[in-house]
mmCIF file of C-alpha atoms in Angstrom:
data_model
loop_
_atom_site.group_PDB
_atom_site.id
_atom_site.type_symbol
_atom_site.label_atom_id
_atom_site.label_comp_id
_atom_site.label_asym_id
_atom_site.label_seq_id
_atom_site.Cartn_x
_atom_site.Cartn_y
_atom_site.Cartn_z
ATOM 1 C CA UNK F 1 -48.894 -42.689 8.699
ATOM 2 C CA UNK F 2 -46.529 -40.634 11.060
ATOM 3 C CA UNK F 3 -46.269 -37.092 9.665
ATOM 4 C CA UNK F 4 -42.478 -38.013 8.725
ATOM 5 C CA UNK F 5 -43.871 -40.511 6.480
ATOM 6 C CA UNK F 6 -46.350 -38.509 5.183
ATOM 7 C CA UNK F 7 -43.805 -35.588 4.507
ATOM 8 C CA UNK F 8 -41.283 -38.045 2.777
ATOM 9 C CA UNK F 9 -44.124 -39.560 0.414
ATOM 10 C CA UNK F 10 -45.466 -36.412 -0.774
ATOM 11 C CA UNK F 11 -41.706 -34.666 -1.404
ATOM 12 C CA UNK F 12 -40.924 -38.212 -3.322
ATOM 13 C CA UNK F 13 -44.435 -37.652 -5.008
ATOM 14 C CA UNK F 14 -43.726 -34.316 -5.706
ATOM 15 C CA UNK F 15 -40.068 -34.193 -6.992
ATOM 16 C CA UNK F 16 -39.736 -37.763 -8.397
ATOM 17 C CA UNK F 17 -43.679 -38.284 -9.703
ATOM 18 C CA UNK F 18 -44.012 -41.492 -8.302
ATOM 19 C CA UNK F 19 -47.146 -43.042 -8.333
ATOM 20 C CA UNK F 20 -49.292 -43.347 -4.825
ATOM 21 C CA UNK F 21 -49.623 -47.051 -5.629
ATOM 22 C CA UNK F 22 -45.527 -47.387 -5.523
ATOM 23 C CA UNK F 23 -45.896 -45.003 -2.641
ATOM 24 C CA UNK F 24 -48.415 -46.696 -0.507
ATOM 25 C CA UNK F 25 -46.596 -50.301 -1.466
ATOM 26 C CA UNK F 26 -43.169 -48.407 -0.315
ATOM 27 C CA UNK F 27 -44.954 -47.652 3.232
ATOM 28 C CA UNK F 28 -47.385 -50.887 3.772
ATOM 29 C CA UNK F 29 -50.040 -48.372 3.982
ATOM 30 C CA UNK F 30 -53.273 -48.313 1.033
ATOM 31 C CA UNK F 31 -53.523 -45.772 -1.832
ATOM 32 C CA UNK F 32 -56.076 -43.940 -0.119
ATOM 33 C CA UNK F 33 -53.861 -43.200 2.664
ATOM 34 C CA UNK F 34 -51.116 -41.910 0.494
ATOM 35 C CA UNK F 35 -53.367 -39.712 -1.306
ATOM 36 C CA UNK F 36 -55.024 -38.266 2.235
ATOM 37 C CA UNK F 37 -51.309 -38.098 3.213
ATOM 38 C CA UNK F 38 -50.504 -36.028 0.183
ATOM 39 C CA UNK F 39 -53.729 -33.573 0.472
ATOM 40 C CA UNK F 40 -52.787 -32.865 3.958
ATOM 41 C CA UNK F 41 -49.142 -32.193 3.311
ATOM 42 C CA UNK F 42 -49.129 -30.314 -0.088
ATOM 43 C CA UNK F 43 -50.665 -27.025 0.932
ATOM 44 C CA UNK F 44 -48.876 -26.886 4.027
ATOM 45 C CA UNK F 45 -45.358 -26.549 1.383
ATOM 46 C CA UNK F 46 -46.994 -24.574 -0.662
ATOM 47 C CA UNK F 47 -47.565 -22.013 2.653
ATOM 48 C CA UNK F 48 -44.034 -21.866 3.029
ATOM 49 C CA UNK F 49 -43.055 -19.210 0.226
ATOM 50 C CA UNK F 50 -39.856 -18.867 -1.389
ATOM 51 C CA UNK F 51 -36.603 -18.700 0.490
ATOM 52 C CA UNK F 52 -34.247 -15.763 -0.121
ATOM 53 C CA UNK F 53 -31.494 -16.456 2.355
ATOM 54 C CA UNK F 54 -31.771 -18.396 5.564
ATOM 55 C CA UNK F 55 -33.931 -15.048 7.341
ATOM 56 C CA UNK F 56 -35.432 -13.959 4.663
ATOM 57 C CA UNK F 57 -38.616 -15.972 3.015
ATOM 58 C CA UNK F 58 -40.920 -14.597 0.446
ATOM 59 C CA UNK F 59 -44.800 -15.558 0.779
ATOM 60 C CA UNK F 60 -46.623 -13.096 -1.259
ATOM 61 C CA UNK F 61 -46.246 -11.497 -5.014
ATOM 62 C CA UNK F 62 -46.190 -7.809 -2.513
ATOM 63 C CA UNK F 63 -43.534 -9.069 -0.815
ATOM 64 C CA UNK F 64 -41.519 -10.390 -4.083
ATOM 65 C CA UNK F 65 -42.174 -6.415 -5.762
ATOM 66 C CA UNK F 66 -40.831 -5.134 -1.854
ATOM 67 C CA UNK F 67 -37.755 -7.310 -1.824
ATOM 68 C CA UNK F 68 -36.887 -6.401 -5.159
ATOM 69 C CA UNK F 69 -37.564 -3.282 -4.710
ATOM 70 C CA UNK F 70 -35.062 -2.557 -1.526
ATOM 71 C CA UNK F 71 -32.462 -4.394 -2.778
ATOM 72 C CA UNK F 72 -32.487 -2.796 -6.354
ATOM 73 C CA UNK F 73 -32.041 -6.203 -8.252
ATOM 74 C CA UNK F 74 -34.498 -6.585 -11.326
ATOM 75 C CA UNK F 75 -36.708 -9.263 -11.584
ATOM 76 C CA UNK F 76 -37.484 -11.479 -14.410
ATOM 77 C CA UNK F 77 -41.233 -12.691 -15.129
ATOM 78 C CA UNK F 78 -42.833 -15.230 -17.395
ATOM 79 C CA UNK F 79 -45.676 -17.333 -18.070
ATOM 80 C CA UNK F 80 -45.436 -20.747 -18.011
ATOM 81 C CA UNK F 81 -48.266 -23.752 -19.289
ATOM 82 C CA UNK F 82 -48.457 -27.126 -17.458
ATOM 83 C CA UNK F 83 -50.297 -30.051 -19.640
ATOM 84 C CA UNK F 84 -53.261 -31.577 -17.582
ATOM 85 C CA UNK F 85 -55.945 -33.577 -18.195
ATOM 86 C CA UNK F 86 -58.611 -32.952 -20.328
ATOM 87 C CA UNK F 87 -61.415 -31.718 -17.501
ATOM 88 C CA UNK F 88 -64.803 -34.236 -17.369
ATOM 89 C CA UNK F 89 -67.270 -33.813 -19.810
ATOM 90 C CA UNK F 90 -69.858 -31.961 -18.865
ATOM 91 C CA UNK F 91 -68.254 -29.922 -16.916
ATOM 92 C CA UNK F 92 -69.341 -26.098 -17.454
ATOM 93 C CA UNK F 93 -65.769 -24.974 -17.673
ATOM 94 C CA UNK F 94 -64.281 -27.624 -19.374
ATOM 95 C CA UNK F 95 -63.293 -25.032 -22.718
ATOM 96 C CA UNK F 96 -61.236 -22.693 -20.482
ATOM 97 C CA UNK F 97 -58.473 -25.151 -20.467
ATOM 98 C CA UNK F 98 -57.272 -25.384 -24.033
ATOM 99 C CA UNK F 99 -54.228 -23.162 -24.287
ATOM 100 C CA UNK F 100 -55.116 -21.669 -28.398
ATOM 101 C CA UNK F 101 -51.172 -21.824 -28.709
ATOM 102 C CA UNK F 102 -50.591 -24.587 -27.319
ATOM 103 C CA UNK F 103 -53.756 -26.413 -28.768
ATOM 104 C CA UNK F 104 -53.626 -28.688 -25.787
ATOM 105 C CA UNK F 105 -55.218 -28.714 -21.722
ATOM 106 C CA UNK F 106 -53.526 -26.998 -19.670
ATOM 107 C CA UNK F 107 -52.893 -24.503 -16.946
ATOM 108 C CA UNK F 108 -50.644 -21.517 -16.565
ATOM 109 C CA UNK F 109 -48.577 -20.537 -13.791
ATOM 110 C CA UNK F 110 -46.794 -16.816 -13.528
ATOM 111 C CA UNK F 111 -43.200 -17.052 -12.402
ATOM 112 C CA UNK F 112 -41.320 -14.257 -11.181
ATOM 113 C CA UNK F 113 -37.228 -15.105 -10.090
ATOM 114 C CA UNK F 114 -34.351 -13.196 -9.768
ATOM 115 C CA UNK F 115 -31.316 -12.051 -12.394
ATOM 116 C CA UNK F 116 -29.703 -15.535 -10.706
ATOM 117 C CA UNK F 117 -32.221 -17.757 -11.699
ATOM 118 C CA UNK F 118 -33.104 -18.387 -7.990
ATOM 119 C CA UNK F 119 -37.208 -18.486 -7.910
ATOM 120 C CA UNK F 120 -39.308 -15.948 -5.704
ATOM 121 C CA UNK F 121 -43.067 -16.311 -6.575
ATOM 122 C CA UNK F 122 -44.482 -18.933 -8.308
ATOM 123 C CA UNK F 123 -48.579 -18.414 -8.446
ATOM 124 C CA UNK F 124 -51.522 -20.190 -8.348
ATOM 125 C CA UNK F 125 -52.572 -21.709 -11.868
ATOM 126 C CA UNK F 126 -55.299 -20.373 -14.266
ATOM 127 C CA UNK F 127 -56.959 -22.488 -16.669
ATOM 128 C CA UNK F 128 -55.268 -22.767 -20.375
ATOM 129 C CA UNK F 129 -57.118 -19.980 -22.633
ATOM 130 C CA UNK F 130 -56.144 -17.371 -19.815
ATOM 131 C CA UNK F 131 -53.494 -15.152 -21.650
ATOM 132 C CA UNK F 132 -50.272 -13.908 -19.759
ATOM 133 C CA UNK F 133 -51.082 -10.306 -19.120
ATOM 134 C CA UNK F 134 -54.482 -11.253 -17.852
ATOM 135 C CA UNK F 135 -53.471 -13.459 -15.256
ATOM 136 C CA UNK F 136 -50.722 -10.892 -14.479
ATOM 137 C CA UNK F 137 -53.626 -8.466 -14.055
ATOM 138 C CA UNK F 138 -55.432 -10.496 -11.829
ATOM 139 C CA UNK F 139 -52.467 -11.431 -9.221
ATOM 140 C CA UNK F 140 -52.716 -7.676 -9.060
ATOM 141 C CA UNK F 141 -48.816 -7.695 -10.669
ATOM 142 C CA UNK F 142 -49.531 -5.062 -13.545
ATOM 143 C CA UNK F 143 -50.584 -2.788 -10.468
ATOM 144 C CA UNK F 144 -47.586 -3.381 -8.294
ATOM 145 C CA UNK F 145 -45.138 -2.650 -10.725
ATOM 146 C CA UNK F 146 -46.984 0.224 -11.918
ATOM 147 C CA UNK F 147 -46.971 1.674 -8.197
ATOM 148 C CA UNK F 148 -44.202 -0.020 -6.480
ATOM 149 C CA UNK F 149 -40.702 -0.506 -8.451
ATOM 150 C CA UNK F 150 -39.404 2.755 -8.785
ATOM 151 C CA UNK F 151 -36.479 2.079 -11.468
ATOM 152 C CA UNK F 152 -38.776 3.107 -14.831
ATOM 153 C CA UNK F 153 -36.724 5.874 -15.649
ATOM 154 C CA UNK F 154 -33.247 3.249 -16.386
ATOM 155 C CA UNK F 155 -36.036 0.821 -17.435
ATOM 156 C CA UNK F 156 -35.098 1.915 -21.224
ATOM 157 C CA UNK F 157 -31.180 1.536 -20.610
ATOM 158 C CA UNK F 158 -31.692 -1.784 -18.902
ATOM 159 C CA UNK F 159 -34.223 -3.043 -21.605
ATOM 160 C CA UNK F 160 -31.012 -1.853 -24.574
ATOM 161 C CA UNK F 161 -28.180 -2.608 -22.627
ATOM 162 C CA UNK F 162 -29.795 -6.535 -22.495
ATOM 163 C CA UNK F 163 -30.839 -6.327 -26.142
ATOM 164 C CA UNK F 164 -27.415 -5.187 -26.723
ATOM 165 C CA UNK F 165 -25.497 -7.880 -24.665
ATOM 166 C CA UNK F 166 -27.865 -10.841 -25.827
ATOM 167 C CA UNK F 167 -26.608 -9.297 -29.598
ATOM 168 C CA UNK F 168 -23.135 -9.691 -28.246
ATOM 169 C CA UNK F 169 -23.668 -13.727 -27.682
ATOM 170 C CA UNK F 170 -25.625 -14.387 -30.641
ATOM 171 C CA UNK F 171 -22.887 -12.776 -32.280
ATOM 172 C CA UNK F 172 -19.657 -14.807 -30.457
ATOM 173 C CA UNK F 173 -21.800 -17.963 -31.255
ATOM 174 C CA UNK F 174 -21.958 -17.749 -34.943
ATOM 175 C CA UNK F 175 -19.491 -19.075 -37.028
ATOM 176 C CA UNK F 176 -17.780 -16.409 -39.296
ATOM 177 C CA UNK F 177 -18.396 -15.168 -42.869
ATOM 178 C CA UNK F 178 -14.742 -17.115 -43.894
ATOM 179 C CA UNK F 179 -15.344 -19.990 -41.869
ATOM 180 C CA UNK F 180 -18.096 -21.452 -44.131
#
């Protein structure tokens, strides 16, 4: 395959989950191929980052804290579990991917975006069992925060002022005492 081809089949892989059979049917070419095709090209998108604006791209979670940082904006974090496979047995691991909350395999990705929804760092996954704060630990995230962001002191305003507009909403969407 031509490395058009093999860039269209893994974004149609990737953002439509179809199946390298379909895929390798699709461009005449066997399963195997689509799956090489796919190995090649995935980690070469996942290189790329995060794209702020057309000069500005976002690689690392460093560079995510920095950005934030300079241009004051807050940034919103969360963990979030994917559903995979149950590993092989005997594999030595093969516990660390039941999620206890989730009582099902999976792995966990850490998310950091912006107050617009638009996504800046998206790491790589841990297995299941790994709680939140740990993995945010290990990306080294706890640290950065602790050392980099310097808006803790209006970190207790900004934590009310959201309690106190999310209040508001709740609020507007509930029906009223004389309307029931």
């Amino acid at each position: 395959m031509v490395f058009v081809d093999r860039l269209l089949s893994t974004l149609v892989h990737l953002r439509h989950g179809v199946t390298r059979d379909v895929l390798a049917c699709w461009f005449g070419v066997d399963r195997s191929t689509v799956t090489r095709a796919i190995g090649e090209v995935r980690p070469l998108l996942a290189e790329r980052g995060c794209t702020i604006s057309p000069d500005v791209r976002l690689r690392t979670l460093a560079e995510v804290v920095d950005h934030l940082g300079a241009t004051g904006r807050a940034g919103i974090i969360d963990g979030t579990v994917i559903r995979v496979r149950r590993p092989v047995a005997g594999r030595k691991d093969r516990d660390k991917f039941i999620s206890g909350k989730n009582k099902q395999n999976a792995v966990k990705a850490m998310v950091l975006t912006d107050g617009d929804g638009r996504m800046l760092f998206c790491s790589p996954t841990s297995p299941g069992s790994c709680v939140d704060i740990t993995h945010a630990r290990e990306l080294g995230l706890v640290k950065l925060l602790a050392e980099g962001l310097g808006r803790r002191e209006h970190m207790d305003d900004t934590v009310q002022a959201i309690a106190g507009l999310l209040s508001q909403q709740q609020t507007a969407d509930m029906p009223l005492a004389w309307q029931t």
